[in-house]
JSON list of C-alpha atoms in Angstrom, two decimals:
[
{"chain": "A", "resi": 15, "resn": "UNK", "atom": "CA", "xyz": [-68.39, 7.19, 52.51]},
{"chain": "A", "resi": 16, "resn": "UNK", "atom": "CA", "xyz": [-70.69, 10.38, 52.53]},
{"chain": "A", "resi": 17, "resn": "UNK", "atom": "CA", "xyz": [-73.22, 9.59, 55.47]},
{"chain": "A", "resi": 18, "resn": "UNK", "atom": "CA", "xyz": [-72.90, 7.30, 58.87]},
{"chain": "A", "resi": 19, "resn": "UNK", "atom": "CA", "xyz": [-75.12, 4.76, 57.45]},
{"chain": "A", "resi": 20, "resn": "UNK", "atom": "CA", "xyz": [-72.58, 4.14, 54.31]},
{"chain": "A", "resi": 21, "resn": "UNK", "atom": "CA", "xyz": [-70.46, 0.91, 54.47]},
{"chain": "A", "resi": 22, "resn": "UNK", "atom": "CA", "xyz": [-68.97, -1.54, 51.74]},
{"chain": "A", "resi": 23, "resn": "UNK", "atom": "CA", "xyz": [-70.99, -4.82, 52.22]},
{"chain": "A", "resi": 24, "resn": "UNK", "atom": "CA", "xyz": [-67.76, -7.33, 52.49]},
{"chain": "A", "resi": 25, "resn": "UNK", "atom": "CA", "xyz": [-64.72, -7.29, 54.63]},
{"chain": "A", "resi": 26, "resn": "UNK", "atom": "CA", "xyz": [-61.74, -6.51, 52.85]},
{"chain": "A", "resi": 27, "resn": "UNK", "atom": "CA", "xyz": [-57.87, -5.81, 54.50]},
{"chain": "A", "resi": 28, "resn": "UNK", "atom": "CA", "xyz": [-57.37, -1.63, 54.60]},
{"chain": "A", "resi": 29, "resn": "UNK", "atom": "CA", "xyz": [-54.98, -0.82, 51.76]},
{"chain": "A", "resi": 30, "resn": "UNK", "atom": "CA", "xyz": [-53.75, 2.51, 52.87]},
{"chain": "A", "resi": 31, "resn": "UNK", "atom": "CA", "xyz": [-54.59, 5.71, 55.78]},
{"chain": "A", "resi": 32, "resn": "UNK", "atom": "CA", "xyz": [-53.26, 9.23, 55.82]},
{"chain": "A", "resi": 33, "resn": "UNK", "atom": "CA", "xyz": [-54.78, 12.36, 57.11]},
{"chain": "A", "resi": 34, "resn": "UNK", "atom": "CA", "xyz": [-58.09, 11.84, 58.37]},
{"chain": "A", "resi": 35, "resn": "UNK", "atom": "CA", "xyz": [-58.81, 9.22, 55.26]},
{"chain": "A", "resi": 36, "resn": "UNK", "atom": "CA", "xyz": [-58.25, 5.22, 54.76]},
{"chain": "A", "resi": 37, "resn": "UNK", "atom": "CA", "xyz": [-58.24, 2.93, 51.25]},
{"chain": "A", "resi": 38, "resn": "UNK", "atom": "CA", "xyz": [-60.02, -0.07, 51.00]},
{"chain": "A", "resi": 39, "resn": "UNK", "atom": "CA", "xyz": [-61.29, -2.60, 48.12]},
{"chain": "A", "resi": 40, "resn": "UNK", "atom": "CA", "xyz": [-59.93, 0.49, 45.55]},
{"chain": "A", "resi": 41, "resn": "UNK", "atom": "CA", "xyz": [-61.99, 2.65, 47.41]},
{"chain": "A", "resi": 42, "resn": "UNK", "atom": "CA", "xyz": [-61.66, 6.24, 49.54]},
{"chain": "A", "resi": 43, "resn": "UNK", "atom": "CA", "xyz": [-62.86, 6.66, 52.78]},
{"chain": "A", "resi": 44, "resn": "UNK", "atom": "CA", "xyz": [-62.68, 10.06, 54.82]},
{"chain": "A", "resi": 45, "resn": "UNK", "atom": "CA", "xyz": [-62.86, 9.42, 59.11]},
{"chain": "A", "resi": 46, "resn": "UNK", "atom": "CA", "xyz": [-62.73, 6.99, 61.18]},
{"chain": "A", "resi": 47, "resn": "UNK", "atom": "CA", "xyz": [-63.97, 3.41, 59.88]},
{"chain": "A", "resi": 48, "resn": "UNK", "atom": "CA", "xyz": [-65.10, -0.05, 61.78]},
{"chain": "A", "resi": 49, "resn": "UNK", "atom": "CA", "xyz": [-63.88, -3.10, 59.48]},
{"chain": "A", "resi": 50, "resn": "UNK", "atom": "CA", "xyz": [-65.96, -6.24, 60.38]},
{"chain": "A", "resi": 51, "resn": "UNK", "atom": "CA", "xyz": [-67.52, -8.95, 59.16]},
{"chain": "A", "resi": 52, "resn": "UNK", "atom": "CA", "xyz": [-70.51, -7.15, 57.60]},
{"chain": "A", "resi": 53, "resn": "UNK", "atom": "CA", "xyz": [-67.87, -4.93, 55.90]},
{"chain": "A", "resi": 54, "resn": "UNK", "atom": "CA", "xyz": [-66.58, -1.45, 56.04]},
{"chain": "A", "resi": 55, "resn": "UNK", "atom": "CA", "xyz": [-68.79, 0.93, 57.96]},
{"chain": "A", "resi": 56, "resn": "UNK", "atom": "CA", "xyz": [-68.08, 4.72, 58.70]},
{"chain": "A", "resi": 57, "resn": "UNK", "atom": "CA", "xyz": [-67.60, 5.53, 62.13]},
{"chain": "A", "resi": 58, "resn": "UNK", "atom": "CA", "xyz": [-68.39, 9.01, 63.95]},
{"chain": "A", "resi": 59, "resn": "UNK", "atom": "CA", "xyz": [-65.41, 8.88, 67.09]},
{"chain": "A", "resi": 60, "resn": "UNK", "atom": "CA", "xyz": [-61.95, 10.71, 66.23]},
{"chain": "A", "resi": 61, "resn": "UNK", "atom": "CA", "xyz": [-60.57, 10.29, 69.10]},
{"chain": "A", "resi": 62, "resn": "UNK", "atom": "CA", "xyz": [-59.62, 7.67, 71.21]},
{"chain": "A", "resi": 63, "resn": "UNK", "atom": "CA", "xyz": [-61.77, 9.10, 74.27]},
{"chain": "A", "resi": 64, "resn": "UNK", "atom": "CA", "xyz": [-64.87, 8.83, 72.36]},
{"chain": "A", "resi": 65, "resn": "UNK", "atom": "CA", "xyz": [-64.40, 4.93, 71.88]},
{"chain": "A", "resi": 66, "resn": "UNK", "atom": "CA", "xyz": [-67.19, 3.58, 74.46]},
{"chain": "A", "resi": 67, "resn": "UNK", "atom": "CA", "xyz": [-69.83, 0.76, 74.40]},
{"chain": "A", "resi": 68, "resn": "UNK", "atom": "CA", "xyz": [-71.94, 2.75, 72.47]},
{"chain": "A", "resi": 69, "resn": "UNK", "atom": "CA", "xyz": [-69.41, 3.57, 69.71]},
{"chain": "A", "resi": 70, "resn": "UNK", "atom": "CA", "xyz": [-68.59, -0.08, 69.64]},
{"chain": "A", "resi": 71, "resn": "UNK", "atom": "CA", "xyz": [-72.16, -0.85, 69.51]},
{"chain": "A", "resi": 72, "resn": "UNK", "atom": "CA", "xyz": [-71.82, -2.74, 65.92]},
{"chain": "A", "resi": 73, "resn": "UNK", "atom": "CA", "xyz": [-69.00, -4.57, 67.31]},
{"chain": "A", "resi": 74, "resn": "UNK", "atom": "CA", "xyz": [-71.32, -6.01, 69.93]},
{"chain": "A", "resi": 75, "resn": "UNK", "atom": "CA", "xyz": [-74.08, -6.73, 67.34]},
{"chain": "A", "resi": 76, "resn": "UNK", "atom": "CA", "xyz": [-71.85, -8.91, 65.45]},
{"chain": "A", "resi": 77, "resn": "UNK", "atom": "CA", "xyz": [-69.70, -11.12, 68.42]},
{"chain": "A", "resi": 78, "resn": "UNK", "atom": "CA", "xyz": [-70.84, -14.26, 67.25]},
{"chain": "A", "resi": 79, "resn": "UNK", "atom": "CA", "xyz": [-68.74, -13.86, 63.96]},
{"chain": "A", "resi": 80, "resn": "UNK", "atom": "CA", "xyz": [-66.04, -11.42, 65.86]},
{"chain": "A", "resi": 81, "resn": "UNK", "atom": "CA", "xyz": [-62.86, -13.36, 68.40]},
{"chain": "A", "resi": 82, "resn": "UNK", "atom": "CA", "xyz": [-60.62, -10.26, 68.37]},
{"chain": "A", "resi": 83, "resn": "UNK", "atom": "CA", "xyz": [-61.37, -6.76, 67.80]},
{"chain": "A", "resi": 84, "resn": "UNK", "atom": "CA", "xyz": [-58.41, -4.39, 66.74]},
{"chain": "A", "resi": 85, "resn": "UNK", "atom": "CA", "xyz": [-58.63, -0.51, 67.98]},
{"chain": "A", "resi": 86, "resn": "UNK", "atom": "CA", "xyz": [-56.67, 1.98, 66.20]},
{"chain": "A", "resi": 87, "resn": "UNK", "atom": "CA", "xyz": [-56.22, 4.74, 68.79]},
{"chain": "A", "resi": 88, "resn": "UNK", "atom": "CA", "xyz": [-54.68, 7.64, 66.10]},
{"chain": "A", "resi": 89, "resn": "UNK", "atom": "CA", "xyz": [-51.15, 8.58, 66.79]},
{"chain": "A", "resi": 90, "resn": "UNK", "atom": "CA", "xyz": [-50.78, 8.11, 70.52]},
{"chain": "A", "resi": 91, "resn": "UNK", "atom": "CA", "xyz": [-51.50, 4.55, 72.45]},
{"chain": "A", "resi": 92, "resn": "UNK", "atom": "CA", "xyz": [-54.32, 4.79, 74.46]},
{"chain": "A", "resi": 93, "resn": "UNK", "atom": "CA", "xyz": [-55.44, 1.92, 77.16]},
{"chain": "A", "resi": 94, "resn": "UNK", "atom": "CA", "xyz": [-58.83, 0.21, 76.77]},
{"chain": "A", "resi": 95, "resn": "UNK", "atom": "CA", "xyz": [-60.72, 1.05, 79.85]},
{"chain": "A", "resi": 96, "resn": "UNK", "atom": "CA", "xyz": [-60.96, -1.91, 81.84]},
{"chain": "A", "resi": 97, "resn": "UNK", "atom": "CA", "xyz": [-64.98, -2.10, 81.97]},
{"chain": "A", "resi": 98, "resn": "UNK", "atom": "CA", "xyz": [-64.96, -1.85, 78.29]},
{"chain": "A", "resi": 99, "resn": "UNK", "atom": "CA", "xyz": [-62.32, -4.51, 78.22]},
{"chain": "A", "resi": 100, "resn": "UNK", "atom": "CA", "xyz": [-64.51, -6.31, 80.17]},
{"chain": "A", "resi": 101, "resn": "UNK", "atom": "CA", "xyz": [-67.92, -5.74, 78.46]},
{"chain": "A", "resi": 102, "resn": "UNK", "atom": "CA", "xyz": [-66.61, -7.19, 75.40]},
{"chain": "A", "resi": 103, "resn": "UNK", "atom": "CA", "xyz": [-64.48, -10.41, 76.89]},
{"chain": "A", "resi": 104, "resn": "UNK", "atom": "CA", "xyz": [-68.25, -11.06, 78.34]},
{"chain": "A", "resi": 105, "resn": "UNK", "atom": "CA", "xyz": [-69.63, -11.11, 74.57]},
{"chain": "A", "resi": 106, "resn": "UNK", "atom": "CA", "xyz": [-66.35, -13.77, 73.94]},
{"chain": "A", "resi": 107, "resn": "UNK", "atom": "CA", "xyz": [-64.10, -11.12, 71.77]},
{"chain": "A", "resi": 108, "resn": "UNK", "atom": "CA", "xyz": [-60.26, -10.30, 72.80]},
{"chain": "A", "resi": 109, "resn": "UNK", "atom": "CA", "xyz": [-59.18, -6.68, 72.25]},
{"chain": "A", "resi": 110, "resn": "UNK", "atom": "CA", "xyz": [-55.99, -5.05, 71.94]},
{"chain": "A", "resi": 111, "resn": "UNK", "atom": "CA", "xyz": [-55.61, -1.34, 71.21]},
{"chain": "A", "resi": 112, "resn": "UNK", "atom": "CA", "xyz": [-52.53, 0.36, 69.27]},
{"chain": "A", "resi": 113, "resn": "UNK", "atom": "CA", "xyz": [-51.79, 3.64, 67.20]},
{"chain": "A", "resi": 114, "resn": "UNK", "atom": "CA", "xyz": [-53.97, 2.98, 63.85]},
{"chain": "A", "resi": 115, "resn": "UNK", "atom": "CA", "xyz": [-50.94, 2.66, 62.01]},
{"chain": "A", "resi": 116, "resn": "UNK", "atom": "CA", "xyz": [-50.34, -0.59, 63.84]},
{"chain": "A", "resi": 117, "resn": "UNK", "atom": "CA", "xyz": [-53.52, -1.53, 64.36]},
{"chain": "A", "resi": 118, "resn": "UNK", "atom": "CA", "xyz": [-54.31, -1.22, 60.40]},
{"chain": "A", "resi": 119, "resn": "UNK", "atom": "CA", "xyz": [-51.48, -3.61, 59.80]},
{"chain": "A", "resi": 120, "resn": "UNK", "atom": "CA", "xyz": [-52.17, -6.51, 62.60]},
{"chain": "A", "resi": 121, "resn": "UNK", "atom": "CA", "xyz": [-55.72, -6.15, 61.00]},
{"chain": "A", "resi": 122, "resn": "UNK", "atom": "CA", "xyz": [-54.44, -7.09, 57.45]},
{"chain": "A", "resi": 123, "resn": "UNK", "atom": "CA", "xyz": [-52.25, -9.48, 59.03]},
{"chain": "A", "resi": 124, "resn": "UNK", "atom": "CA", "xyz": [-55.26, -11.48, 61.34]},
{"chain": "A", "resi": 125, "resn": "UNK", "atom": "CA", "xyz": [-57.73, -10.98, 58.10]},
{"chain": "A", "resi": 126, "resn": "UNK", "atom": "CA", "xyz": [-55.07, -12.75, 56.10]},
{"chain": "A", "resi": 127, "resn": "UNK", "atom": "CA", "xyz": [-54.83, -15.30, 58.30]},
{"chain": "A", "resi": 128, "resn": "UNK", "atom": "CA", "xyz": [-58.69, -16.21, 58.04]},
{"chain": "A", "resi": 129, "resn": "UNK", "atom": "CA", "xyz": [-59.08, -14.95, 61.84]},
{"chain": "A", "resi": 130, "resn": "UNK", "atom": "CA", "xyz": [-62.58, -13.72, 63.03]},
{"chain": "A", "resi": 131, "resn": "UNK", "atom": "CA", "xyz": [-60.67, -10.51, 63.69]},
{"chain": "A", "resi": 132, "resn": "UNK", "atom": "CA", "xyz": [-62.46, -6.73, 63.83]},
{"chain": "A", "resi": 133, "resn": "UNK", "atom": "CA", "xyz": [-61.06, -3.12, 63.91]},
{"chain": "A", "resi": 134, "resn": "UNK", "atom": "CA", "xyz": [-61.99, 0.14, 64.72]},
{"chain": "A", "resi": 135, "resn": "UNK", "atom": "CA", "xyz": [-59.93, 2.58, 63.21]},
{"chain": "A", "resi": 136, "resn": "UNK", "atom": "CA", "xyz": [-59.20, 6.24, 64.14]},
{"chain": "A", "resi": 137, "resn": "UNK", "atom": "CA", "xyz": [-58.76, 8.14, 61.16]},
{"chain": "A", "resi": 138, "resn": "UNK", "atom": "CA", "xyz": [-55.04, 9.79, 61.86]},
{"chain": "A", "resi": 139, "resn": "UNK", "atom": "CA", "xyz": [-55.23, 13.64, 62.41]}
]
């Protein structure tokens, strides 16, 4: 995914990840990703402190199709700021944050179960 607007136009599981990359649908992407109902999108944040409502604008645009957002926070846990948690709740989205490895696995399980899930995954440093 060479440009910020690049995306795979369908929702798929995350097949793998490593230092600075993700694999999905037989493809590789460098950097962080958003896994949304509209597909897999390149995502600008590189650390948890970069995650705010503006960084999740595309999540808010697709809120009607999302019940749960899983945030992958890199290597360390990160508490979702209360203001962001409430803003997501206001549009009907539950949120959970955890290190990226656990987040990718949780996203895959929920997606496989047919749940209306999305993931915002920071690439591992």
